[in-house]
XYZ file of C-alpha atoms in Angstrom:
726
model
C -45.097 22.536 1.630
C -45.351 26.347 3.473
C -44.716 28.405 0.334
C -42.144 31.075 2.212
C -40.348 31.316 -1.200
C -42.337 30.742 -4.300
C -40.485 31.139 -7.657
C -43.613 30.717 -9.694
C -43.344 29.539 -13.320
C -40.315 31.968 -14.080
C -39.236 32.374 -17.828
C -36.830 34.676 -19.163
C -35.912 35.810 -22.654
C -33.168 37.886 -23.629
C -32.966 39.707 -27.280
C -29.735 39.043 -29.110
C -28.409 39.712 -32.641
C -29.922 36.649 -33.890
C -33.061 36.836 -32.339
C -34.848 36.066 -28.916
C -32.859 33.566 -26.573
C -34.780 31.908 -24.089
C -32.582 31.322 -21.091
C -35.082 29.848 -18.637
C -38.494 28.338 -19.303
C -41.101 27.646 -16.596
C -38.788 27.038 -13.715
C -41.189 26.236 -10.810
C -40.106 25.645 -7.219
C -41.732 26.208 -3.710
C -39.305 26.639 -1.069
C -40.173 26.283 2.911
C -38.685 28.436 5.366
C -35.273 27.594 6.662
C -34.840 25.116 3.937
C -31.172 24.673 2.133
C -31.958 24.465 -1.564
C -28.744 23.725 -3.940
C -28.854 24.224 -7.616
C -26.759 22.030 -9.527
C -26.415 21.459 -13.515
C -24.002 21.808 -16.382
C -22.833 25.215 -17.224
C -25.296 27.347 -19.199
C -28.299 26.073 -17.476
C -29.595 29.095 -16.106
C -28.731 28.523 -12.517
C -27.143 31.939 -12.131
C -30.204 33.573 -13.677
C -32.531 31.929 -11.470
C -30.374 33.351 -8.329
C -30.282 36.310 -9.897
C -34.417 36.681 -10.259
C -34.660 35.877 -6.735
C -32.203 38.612 -5.488
C -34.440 40.871 -7.614
C -31.385 41.848 -10.064
C -33.212 40.665 -12.999
C -36.897 40.842 -13.918
C -38.882 37.588 -15.116
C -40.078 37.766 -18.607
C -43.405 35.420 -17.197
C -44.065 34.342 -13.576
C -42.474 35.790 -10.842
C -41.239 35.455 -7.149
C -43.095 35.826 -4.004
C -41.285 36.051 -0.660
C -43.702 36.139 2.473
C -46.506 36.997 0.219
C -44.863 39.927 -1.138
C -43.568 40.209 -5.029
C -40.030 40.556 -5.421
C -39.281 43.501 -7.886
C -36.050 44.876 -6.827
C -33.048 44.287 -4.539
C -33.341 44.239 -0.581
C -31.706 43.346 2.549
C -33.346 40.513 3.052
C -32.132 38.833 0.492
C -28.242 38.789 0.685
C -26.110 37.870 -2.159
C -22.691 36.059 -2.306
C -21.588 36.019 -6.130
C -18.538 34.108 -7.655
C -16.791 37.643 -7.535
C -16.439 39.021 -3.976
C -17.698 42.158 -5.313
C -15.987 44.402 -2.434
C -15.250 48.220 -2.673
C -11.401 48.492 -3.538
C -11.337 51.849 -1.634
C -12.599 50.260 1.754
C -10.753 48.154 4.203
C -11.869 44.483 4.916
C -13.454 45.685 8.128
C -15.083 48.748 6.465
C -16.674 46.606 3.504
C -18.520 44.568 5.901
C -19.150 47.256 8.523
C -20.928 49.495 5.603
C -23.492 46.341 5.414
C -23.931 46.137 8.782
C -24.554 50.028 9.327
C -27.130 49.865 6.170
C -29.234 47.149 8.082
C -28.774 47.420 11.617
C -28.451 51.064 12.064
C -31.891 51.556 13.893
C -31.620 48.311 15.628
C -27.873 48.144 17.120
C -25.731 50.498 18.954
C -22.502 51.506 17.659
C -20.672 49.343 19.664
C -22.747 46.464 19.095
C -22.406 46.771 15.153
C -18.852 46.913 15.640
C -18.729 43.746 17.751
C -21.150 42.142 15.248
C -18.673 43.199 12.222
C -15.446 41.620 13.947
C -17.852 38.059 14.838
C -18.339 37.666 11.096
C -14.896 38.538 9.960
C -13.747 36.149 12.723
C -16.161 33.248 11.281
C -14.014 33.540 7.956
C -10.665 33.559 9.274
C -10.211 37.485 8.317
C -9.882 39.087 11.867
C -5.992 39.360 11.274
C -6.832 41.492 7.904
C -9.233 44.226 9.111
C -7.142 46.912 7.810
C -6.256 45.632 4.375
C -7.649 46.923 0.990
C -9.112 44.327 -1.362
C -6.040 44.841 -3.677
C -3.541 43.676 -0.667
C -5.200 40.148 -0.025
C -5.451 37.190 -2.233
C -8.492 36.353 -4.278
C -9.748 33.677 -1.724
C -9.556 36.179 1.106
C -11.960 38.395 -0.616
C -14.210 35.866 -1.290
C -14.214 35.224 2.396
C -14.891 38.781 3.277
C -17.537 38.874 0.860
C -19.443 36.008 2.660
C -18.817 37.398 5.949
C -20.512 40.599 4.454
C -23.677 38.724 3.601
C -23.747 36.488 7.009
C -23.366 39.995 8.813
C -26.804 41.100 6.964
C -28.717 38.132 8.648
C -30.821 38.035 5.373
C -34.078 35.837 5.358
C -32.791 34.345 2.320
C -29.132 33.578 1.732
C -28.409 33.587 -2.122
C -24.936 31.936 -2.890
C -23.298 31.508 -6.437
C -20.652 29.166 -6.178
C -19.404 30.842 -2.658
C -16.337 28.146 -1.725
C -15.457 27.958 -5.230
C -12.378 30.330 -4.939
C -11.406 29.246 -1.314
C -8.609 26.738 -0.200
C -9.857 23.332 0.561
C -9.486 23.919 4.286
C -11.380 26.885 4.492
C -13.692 25.522 2.222
C -14.766 22.826 4.465
C -14.774 24.978 7.425
C -16.943 27.286 5.785
C -19.346 24.628 5.125
C -19.469 23.713 8.278
C -19.779 27.231 9.551
C -22.643 27.556 6.948
C -24.560 24.644 8.429
C -24.328 25.995 11.827
C -25.307 29.587 11.016
C -28.163 28.465 9.217
C -29.250 26.049 11.776
C -29.078 29.033 14.348
C -30.854 31.656 12.143
C -33.385 29.532 10.287
C -32.692 31.508 7.435
C -33.408 30.138 3.878
C -30.327 29.310 1.568
C -30.527 28.756 -2.051
C -26.911 27.632 -3.282
C -25.504 26.966 -6.805
C -22.658 24.550 -6.714
C -20.994 22.089 -9.128
C -19.780 19.971 -6.408
C -21.903 16.952 -5.957
C -20.686 16.244 -2.395
C -21.429 19.771 -1.272
C -24.500 19.631 -2.510
C -25.517 16.559 -0.426
C -23.784 17.705 2.539
C -25.540 20.839 2.849
C -29.030 20.543 1.409
C -32.619 19.515 2.358
C -33.220 19.215 -1.357
C -30.980 19.524 -4.642
C -32.497 20.932 -7.930
C -30.964 19.640 -10.679
C -31.613 21.684 -13.911
C -31.792 20.964 -17.318
C -29.354 21.811 -20.197
C -29.727 25.075 -21.503
C -31.186 27.140 -23.621
C -34.703 27.145 -22.659
C -33.504 25.173 -19.264
C -35.826 24.190 -16.615
C -36.302 22.190 -13.309
C -35.183 18.464 -14.230
C -35.471 16.530 -11.090
C -35.357 17.518 -7.480
C -33.812 15.088 -4.872
C -34.929 15.115 -1.669
C -32.099 14.665 1.015
C -33.222 12.895 3.706
C -30.320 12.960 6.096
C -30.686 13.963 9.729
C -28.975 16.996 11.237
C -26.607 18.098 12.706
C -24.610 16.727 9.764
C -21.008 14.694 10.506
C -19.200 14.615 7.090
C -16.888 11.915 8.667
C -20.038 9.637 9.300
C -21.983 10.317 6.104
C -18.673 9.459 3.967
C -19.498 5.761 4.598
C -23.228 6.444 5.047
C -24.790 4.100 2.056
C -27.965 6.680 2.197
C -25.510 9.673 1.577
C -23.552 7.513 -1.148
C -26.976 7.039 -2.898
C -27.846 10.394 -2.652
C -24.436 11.038 -4.578
C -24.816 8.372 -7.223
C -28.506 9.845 -8.182
C -26.786 13.208 -8.566
C -23.974 11.866 -10.952
C -26.385 9.960 -12.579
C -28.307 13.035 -13.826
C -25.298 15.017 -14.559
C -23.932 12.118 -16.467
C -27.064 11.706 -18.610
C -27.091 15.760 -19.478
C -23.556 15.490 -20.125
C -24.311 13.051 -23.024
C -27.101 14.928 -24.195
C -24.852 18.248 -23.945
C -22.262 16.409 -26.019
C -24.947 15.656 -28.822
C -26.111 18.698 -29.428
C -24.633 21.910 -31.477
C -24.294 23.970 -28.356
C -21.661 21.359 -26.522
C -19.462 22.095 -29.552
C -20.106 25.790 -29.434
C -19.316 25.779 -25.570
C -16.017 23.715 -25.847
C -14.863 25.866 -28.557
C -15.333 28.913 -26.628
C -13.803 27.319 -23.344
C -10.556 27.034 -24.966
C -8.289 29.320 -27.294
C -9.351 29.080 -31.082
C -7.537 27.264 -33.313
C -7.443 26.460 -36.864
C -9.483 23.026 -37.020
C -7.420 21.924 -40.222
C -4.307 22.343 -38.564
C -5.844 20.838 -35.658
C -7.068 17.743 -37.225
C -3.213 17.480 -38.751
C -1.411 17.789 -35.553
C -4.155 15.106 -34.032
C -2.317 12.357 -35.131
C -0.474 9.510 -33.459
C 3.088 8.932 -33.865
C 2.465 6.088 -36.335
C -0.220 8.327 -38.251
C -3.018 6.903 -36.805
C -5.896 9.712 -36.125
C -6.632 10.637 -32.303
C -10.020 9.643 -31.917
C -10.540 12.283 -28.943
C -8.700 15.290 -29.255
C -10.620 17.125 -26.403
C -10.095 15.764 -23.225
C -11.359 16.274 -19.692
C -9.267 14.783 -17.010
C -9.596 14.670 -13.208
C -7.089 15.388 -10.364
C -7.183 15.438 -6.594
C -5.248 18.638 -5.272
C -2.126 16.900 -4.056
C 1.543 17.740 -4.968
C 1.749 14.373 -6.922
C -0.985 15.688 -9.691
C 1.925 17.323 -10.648
C 2.431 15.307 -14.020
C -0.983 16.281 -15.033
C -0.500 20.185 -14.454
C 3.170 20.112 -16.296
C 1.701 17.922 -19.380
C -0.867 20.766 -19.385
C 1.089 24.089 -18.509
C 4.151 23.034 -20.135
C 2.398 22.317 -23.495
C 3.334 18.445 -23.661
C -0.303 17.676 -23.957
C -0.683 20.248 -27.086
C 2.281 18.648 -28.774
C 0.483 15.355 -28.836
C -2.365 16.873 -30.355
C -4.432 17.150 -27.336
C -6.788 19.707 -26.105
C -7.032 18.855 -22.352
C -8.950 20.339 -19.465
C -8.132 19.309 -16.218
C -10.924 18.843 -13.433
C -10.122 19.562 -9.850
C -12.242 17.110 -7.788
C -12.641 16.877 -3.919
C -12.448 13.007 -3.170
C -11.394 10.006 -4.899
C -15.311 8.598 -4.716
C -15.758 11.631 -7.237
C -12.662 10.583 -9.718
C -14.072 7.036 -9.426
C -17.843 7.727 -10.193
C -16.908 10.528 -13.021
C -14.596 8.239 -14.906
C -16.927 5.249 -14.656
C -20.152 7.255 -15.824
C -17.877 9.400 -18.776
C -17.798 12.524 -17.184
C -14.212 12.504 -17.259
C -12.018 10.764 -19.907
C -9.518 9.812 -17.233
C -8.045 10.731 -14.120
C -4.988 10.578 -11.473
C -6.255 7.643 -9.359
C -4.816 5.842 -6.785
C -2.684 2.818 -7.750
C -5.063 0.009 -6.387
C -8.467 2.104 -7.501
C -8.671 0.399 -11.065
C -7.949 -3.297 -9.057
C -10.856 -2.793 -6.655
C -13.288 -2.200 -9.718
C -12.078 -5.428 -10.990
C -12.363 -7.093 -7.666
C -15.989 -6.043 -7.456
C -17.859 -7.525 -10.361
C -20.574 -4.684 -10.734
C -18.182 -1.951 -11.258
C -17.044 -0.327 -14.568
C -13.842 -2.342 -15.417
C -10.773 0.273 -15.756
C -7.203 -0.163 -16.873
C -3.715 1.659 -15.906
C -1.051 1.862 -18.349
C 1.281 4.016 -16.380
C 2.318 5.043 -13.025
C 2.546 8.833 -12.283
C 4.682 8.783 -9.231
C 6.288 6.637 -6.185
C 6.297 7.797 -2.519
C 4.610 10.754 -1.714
C 2.441 10.436 1.630
C 2.999 10.569 5.252
C 1.487 9.591 8.662
C 0.967 12.248 10.981
C -0.435 12.451 14.427
C -2.198 15.360 16.518
C 0.528 16.798 18.798
C -1.773 15.831 21.715
C -1.369 12.346 20.658
C 2.731 12.614 19.973
C 2.904 14.006 23.626
C 1.447 10.689 24.809
C 3.826 8.769 22.472
C 6.690 10.952 23.793
C 5.333 10.211 27.411
C 5.739 6.290 26.994
C 9.587 6.506 27.279
C 10.072 4.032 24.458
C 13.073 4.362 22.186
C 13.493 5.408 18.496
C 10.505 7.438 18.222
C 11.954 8.876 15.132
C 11.589 5.611 13.470
C 8.690 3.969 11.737
C 8.788 0.972 14.104
C 9.584 3.051 17.340
C 6.481 5.033 16.598
C 4.341 2.281 16.005
C 5.317 0.560 19.425
C 4.728 3.916 21.262
C 1.550 4.105 19.791
C 0.494 0.659 20.630
C 1.599 1.372 24.282
C -0.773 4.597 24.463
C -3.704 2.380 23.134
C -3.232 0.154 25.900
C -3.088 2.798 28.329
C -6.112 4.316 26.804
C -7.702 1.093 27.047
C -6.875 0.584 30.713
C -8.176 3.938 31.396
C -11.948 3.356 29.718
C -10.926 5.976 26.724
C -12.566 6.013 23.534
C -10.804 4.355 20.814
C -8.618 6.730 18.654
C -9.687 7.513 15.172
C -7.163 7.528 12.372
C -8.274 8.845 8.367
C -6.950 7.448 5.501
C -8.369 8.698 1.832
C -9.791 5.581 0.435
C -10.408 2.141 1.211
C -8.327 0.973 -1.413
C -5.194 2.928 -1.307
C -1.508 2.547 -0.660
C -2.473 4.938 2.331
C -4.843 2.460 3.877
C -2.439 -0.575 3.246
C 0.423 1.101 4.494
C -0.801 2.533 7.471
C -2.325 -0.844 8.243
C 0.941 -2.290 7.540
C 2.821 0.072 9.913
C 0.090 -0.432 12.668
C 0.160 -4.171 12.512
C 3.888 -4.270 12.524
C 3.555 -3.128 16.379
C 0.673 -5.664 17.084
C -2.152 -3.071 16.631
C -5.442 -4.637 14.883
C -6.400 -1.839 12.875
C -9.855 -2.977 12.763
C -10.140 -3.753 16.458
C -7.588 -1.014 18.351
C -8.487 1.852 16.547
C -11.086 3.145 14.231
C -10.558 3.862 10.765
C -12.253 6.372 8.427
C -12.063 7.849 5.075
C -11.709 11.561 4.622
C -10.730 13.247 1.362
C -7.451 14.511 1.325
C -8.073 18.376 1.516
C -10.151 18.135 4.354
C -7.518 15.991 6.596
C -5.861 18.924 8.315
C -9.214 20.434 9.283
C -10.340 17.062 10.755
C -7.106 17.009 12.720
C -7.586 20.514 14.015
C -11.159 19.710 15.091
C -9.997 16.998 17.208
C -12.322 14.512 15.289
C -9.528 12.485 14.274
C -6.208 11.695 15.881
C -3.938 11.146 12.830
C -4.038 10.361 9.105
C -2.480 8.839 6.391
C -2.461 11.393 3.505
C -0.226 12.836 0.378
C 1.302 16.113 0.369
C 1.168 19.132 1.009
C -1.236 18.169 3.804
C 1.166 16.350 6.127
C 3.455 19.472 5.942
C 0.649 22.049 6.441
C -0.375 20.620 9.716
C 3.115 20.567 11.094
C 3.701 23.967 9.818
C 0.459 25.071 11.226
C 1.514 23.234 14.701
C -1.148 20.796 14.344
C 0.590 17.585 14.203
C 3.769 15.673 13.782
C 4.801 13.228 11.015
C 5.845 10.139 12.633
C 6.674 8.308 9.201
C 6.873 8.970 5.472
C 5.135 6.016 3.167
C 8.726 6.048 1.499
C 10.175 4.598 5.180
C 7.584 2.242 5.477
C 8.179 0.789 1.599
C 10.959 2.337 -0.189
C 9.847 3.805 -3.650
C 6.314 2.179 -3.703
C 3.499 3.142 -6.220
C 1.367 5.682 -5.587
C -0.519 7.094 -8.304
C -1.563 6.109 -11.470
C -3.394 7.304 -14.744
C -6.414 5.517 -15.153
C -9.289 5.037 -17.806
C -12.115 2.834 -18.105
C -11.467 -0.015 -20.231
C -14.107 0.458 -22.623
C -12.819 4.014 -23.220
C -9.224 2.538 -23.830
C -10.623 0.056 -26.423
C -12.360 2.879 -28.264
C -9.702 5.388 -28.066
C -6.299 3.784 -28.593
C -4.393 6.487 -30.383
C -5.794 9.176 -27.914
C -4.819 6.927 -24.842
C -1.097 6.791 -26.521
C -0.849 10.498 -26.973
C -1.991 10.826 -23.409
C 0.616 8.378 -22.169
C 3.226 10.370 -24.023
C 2.791 13.544 -22.945
C 2.374 12.314 -19.366
C 5.919 10.375 -19.545
C 7.479 13.496 -21.022
C 5.915 15.914 -18.098
C 7.375 13.179 -15.437
C 10.875 13.370 -17.264
C 10.731 17.260 -16.941
C 9.570 16.983 -13.384
C 12.628 14.791 -12.019
C 15.018 17.707 -13.138
C 15.477 19.148 -9.733
C 16.181 23.006 -11.614
C 12.411 22.270 -12.550
C 10.951 21.546 -8.755
C 10.498 25.554 -7.826
C 8.794 25.909 -10.929
C 6.337 23.075 -10.480
C 5.517 24.401 -7.057
C 4.635 27.924 -8.008
C 2.095 26.359 -10.761
C 0.568 23.879 -8.178
C -0.081 26.943 -5.442
C -2.436 28.253 -7.977
C -6.044 28.222 -7.167
C -7.295 26.071 -9.824
C -4.853 23.506 -8.911
C -3.494 22.707 -4.999
C -4.193 25.967 -3.998
C -1.644 25.660 -0.893
C 1.369 28.298 -0.343
C 4.426 27.516 -2.170
C 6.726 27.481 0.342
C 4.762 24.626 2.038
C 4.629 22.645 -1.376
C 8.636 23.042 -1.789
C 9.322 21.511 1.651
C 8.685 18.132 0.290
C 9.135 18.618 -3.336
C 12.840 20.202 -3.315
C 14.051 16.656 -1.768
C 13.539 17.369 2.000
C 10.683 16.617 4.684
C 9.714 18.270 7.657
C 8.501 15.874 10.236
C 8.025 18.593 13.497
C 7.641 22.344 13.748
C 10.770 22.072 16.288
C 13.118 20.572 13.536
C 14.532 21.549 10.520
C 13.347 19.734 7.406
C 15.441 16.507 6.498
C 16.745 15.494 3.777
C 14.723 13.030 1.672
C 15.737 13.184 -1.984
C 13.617 10.345 -2.789
C 10.200 11.411 -1.517
C 8.659 12.478 -4.336
C 9.937 10.481 -7.331
C 8.047 11.052 -10.856
C 10.235 9.316 -13.519
C 13.612 7.428 -12.133
C 14.191 4.271 -11.243
C 11.396 3.162 -13.811
C 8.762 4.726 -11.777
C 6.525 4.965 -14.693
C 6.227 1.351 -15.638
C 3.040 0.060 -14.384
C 4.460 -3.228 -12.665
C 2.082 -6.217 -12.333
C 3.999 -7.198 -9.177
C 2.791 -4.011 -7.461
C -0.832 -4.991 -8.657
C -0.167 -8.167 -7.217
C 0.722 -6.902 -4.083
C -2.001 -4.719 -3.410
C -4.443 -7.417 -4.134
C -2.689 -9.464 -1.300
C -3.426 -6.705 1.017
C -6.825 -6.656 -0.248
C -6.970 -10.357 1.093
C -4.977 -9.743 4.305
C -7.582 -6.916 5.333
C -10.916 -8.540 4.569
C -11.615 -6.615 1.206
C -12.255 -9.907 -0.988
C -15.128 -12.080 -0.221
C -14.694 -15.000 -3.091
C -11.685 -16.662 -4.669
C -10.227 -14.338 -7.490
C -7.843 -15.154 -10.167
C -5.504 -12.504 -8.733
C -3.117 -13.042 -11.500
C -5.531 -12.628 -14.176
C -6.878 -9.338 -12.557
C -3.143 -7.756 -12.629
C -2.822 -8.751 -16.227
C -6.006 -7.340 -17.222
C -5.907 -4.223 -15.141
C -2.005 -3.300 -15.272
C -1.077 -2.959 -19.144
C 2.750 -2.763 -19.329
C 2.611 -3.309 -22.932
C 0.567 -0.269 -24.007
C 3.016 1.733 -21.442
C 6.081 0.004 -23.483
C 4.770 1.395 -26.878
C 4.097 5.000 -25.644
C 7.842 4.863 -23.971
C 9.566 3.502 -27.206
C 7.836 6.369 -29.253
C 9.767 8.842 -26.807
C 12.637 7.321 -26.465
C 12.401 5.834 -22.654
C 13.809 2.177 -22.077
C 11.546 0.186 -20.115
C 11.793 -3.176 -18.187
C 12.215 -6.453 -20.068
C 9.777 -8.394 -17.366
C 6.429 -7.368 -16.408
C 6.988 -8.602 -12.731
C 9.742 -8.359 -9.715
C 10.766 -9.208 -6.691
C 9.826 -6.530 -3.944
C 11.547 -5.392 -1.122
C 14.858 -6.960 -1.416
C 17.243 -4.061 -2.212
C 18.274 -1.523 0.418
C 20.178 0.433 -1.923
C 20.370 1.240 -5.803
C 20.705 -1.635 -8.361
C 20.218 -2.427 -11.851
C 17.622 -4.140 -13.952
C 17.435 -5.561 -17.213
C 15.626 -3.164 -19.824
C 15.407 -3.554 -23.601
C 17.615 -0.878 -24.443
C 20.546 -1.871 -21.489
C 20.221 -1.621 -17.734
C 17.889 0.262 -15.826
C 18.965 2.088 -12.631
C 16.424 1.571 -9.723
C 16.364 2.722 -6.206
C 15.942 1.029 -3.067
C 12.469 -1.022 -2.755
C 12.829 -2.347 1.012
C 9.768 -2.396 3.461
C 10.778 -1.429 6.857
C 10.320 -4.691 8.405
C 12.392 -6.439 5.661
C 10.024 -9.156 4.697
C 10.258 -9.261 0.868
C 7.352 -10.178 -1.495
C 7.628 -12.620 -4.189
C 4.777 -12.383 -6.889
C 5.047 -16.034 -7.464
C 4.051 -17.105 -4.004
C 1.644 -14.196 -2.390
C 0.644 -17.251 -0.067
C 3.905 -17.741 1.470
C 4.387 -13.793 1.615
C 0.713 -13.578 3.595
C 1.946 -16.556 5.739
C 4.387 -13.941 7.461
C 1.708 -11.930 9.081
C -0.618 -12.664 12.121
C -3.651 -10.742 11.617
C -7.570 -11.495 12.246
C -8.274 -11.725 8.291
C -5.168 -13.938 7.743
C -6.693 -17.449 7.736
C -9.776 -16.274 5.429
C -7.051 -14.609 3.108
C -5.109 -17.752 2.971
C -8.126 -19.756 2.005
C -8.890 -17.373 -0.829
C -5.419 -17.328 -2.205
C -4.834 -20.727 -1.929
C -7.968 -21.752 -3.970
C -7.143 -19.779 -6.978
C -3.385 -19.595 -7.215
C -1.430 -22.525 -8.823
C 2.001 -23.582 -7.597
C 4.681 -20.600 -8.769
C 6.336 -23.299 -11.295
C 3.025 -23.168 -13.478
C 2.914 -19.611 -13.798
C 6.118 -18.294 -14.940
C 5.488 -14.707 -13.500
C 8.619 -13.348 -15.021
C 8.072 -14.909 -18.591
C 5.348 -12.364 -19.691
C 7.307 -10.389 -21.996
C 5.916 -8.065 -24.747
């Protein structure tokens, strides 16, 4: 390889009170001109130390760094650094912080006017052109980081060194900056070395991913060559098998290092330092289940996606419900559902917020890690939003009832037919994951108007935080996603919400708490403690007076990182469908506890499994009832609910779609108040007869689906679906 930048066997040792500490040991890497390198590894593996040595901020104890044949001994403008901290000068404005760097580098080569235009250009690139005169203490942390990135880019360095540069940015700006960085690097051909903890980010941006071993004495563990053509389209890559292979390789490496990290003494020290110090004897006393059983694993890492319905996990941590149960929980914000699946599968996460169908999907595919859920986290919460351009075409059809799910679906059908007649390409819609209520309810809505989702449109997968960005860019024409991303699209005048998921299926299941089945078997007392904490959090969330407080919590950068007023538009019992209209009352858009919302109904599991059959996701006969029984575990929920005094249903299955209004259901401690559960086409679902249910639909996959179901489901009279009572 062309040795443009040579990191030549660098080692560094620091003196400490306990003697010399070797941080890096023999890190050796040759980087070509214009190459994009990502450094990834667990905390404490020396990634930032490598970056600081290349920047000239630290001198290696052994070895050295050569750039274009010259040894690096001190900082220079040919190596711009973007730190985790923005490092802005507080007495200078946003404009002046960037202009200072521009003047320093280009004073002899650009005129004053050119330097002014170049400063503005780089600030516009990071969406900070509106805040030129503000001081750093007048803008948010994410905005400060954007200014720091603009300053580094404005220097047009030969080597751009980035230490988790996008960690403080909101998801929409993060994806924009990733795309902008790829464009800039391609134009300038500058060399980039970036530290990241985000696997998807590393694979998307990199030519090579350098995976570091755990410290101390960290070194290069593996180097993964990313052979993906440029320019890279993140939408196309989401379903690219090569891309997913690279993701899996990085996750595998991190998992192996994670296990090693947990086995040595440094792991215990790192965990102790990451949380507040506690007296271990008193901690052990608190870490007991309600029956006196010892909690097997009091320190947990639980994953979530930045959506409003991650609220149960956030509230359980922030309001102390996890702590009351003797649990010390770290919440890990993940960028995609694929990350959630992979990290729970390999043990990097103990459990996570999951889409209700995700654990079922793992059971359907026999080579996946088996997962279970013992608790629903919420009902409803999603919306179908289309671009304003598409909505205008739907309005132009002149069809009535555009403000109803059925009317909007028929208007879309007419637009699709008009586009086909005009020879235009198919519209593209996005969902968050193939096995999700988003995918199934979007398909349900489309099919109700005679639209075949696999023929008449294109469907793709986009992580929730990136939806608005892709709608804005015109790559997709619509999406089905959870909040706050529908509201953000509406309030930014990018789209119109044509239906909520509640409109399609009143009080449908949405997210669950999922764990690997092996983890559940090894940690039964821990799982019960988590369930008790989450039940209490969900109860707290359904008190109307608490909703504003939780929106304030969720707005923080470490959680959803969205404006509080955007979060409140749906969480406070209303929903804004368009910019022109005032929010409409929708009190059941987010349901966290009432209506027995937390109970893991096996009838819900069966409905999701029939949808997998309906849409061609099942490829062999399967015993769907056995899968529902193995994956959805109401007996575990009943145990936790009893401990906290919550009434639970008597049965494990119920008819779905038969109630337009409130109704009651038998509970172990008296009647349970339930909410409407009707589908918008008024077709009921009986868990005793999934074949009969599917016969009511006309879709391309239906014959194959019926063949699969008929081959595995005995008559309803043999199954006694509503007799499985614990």
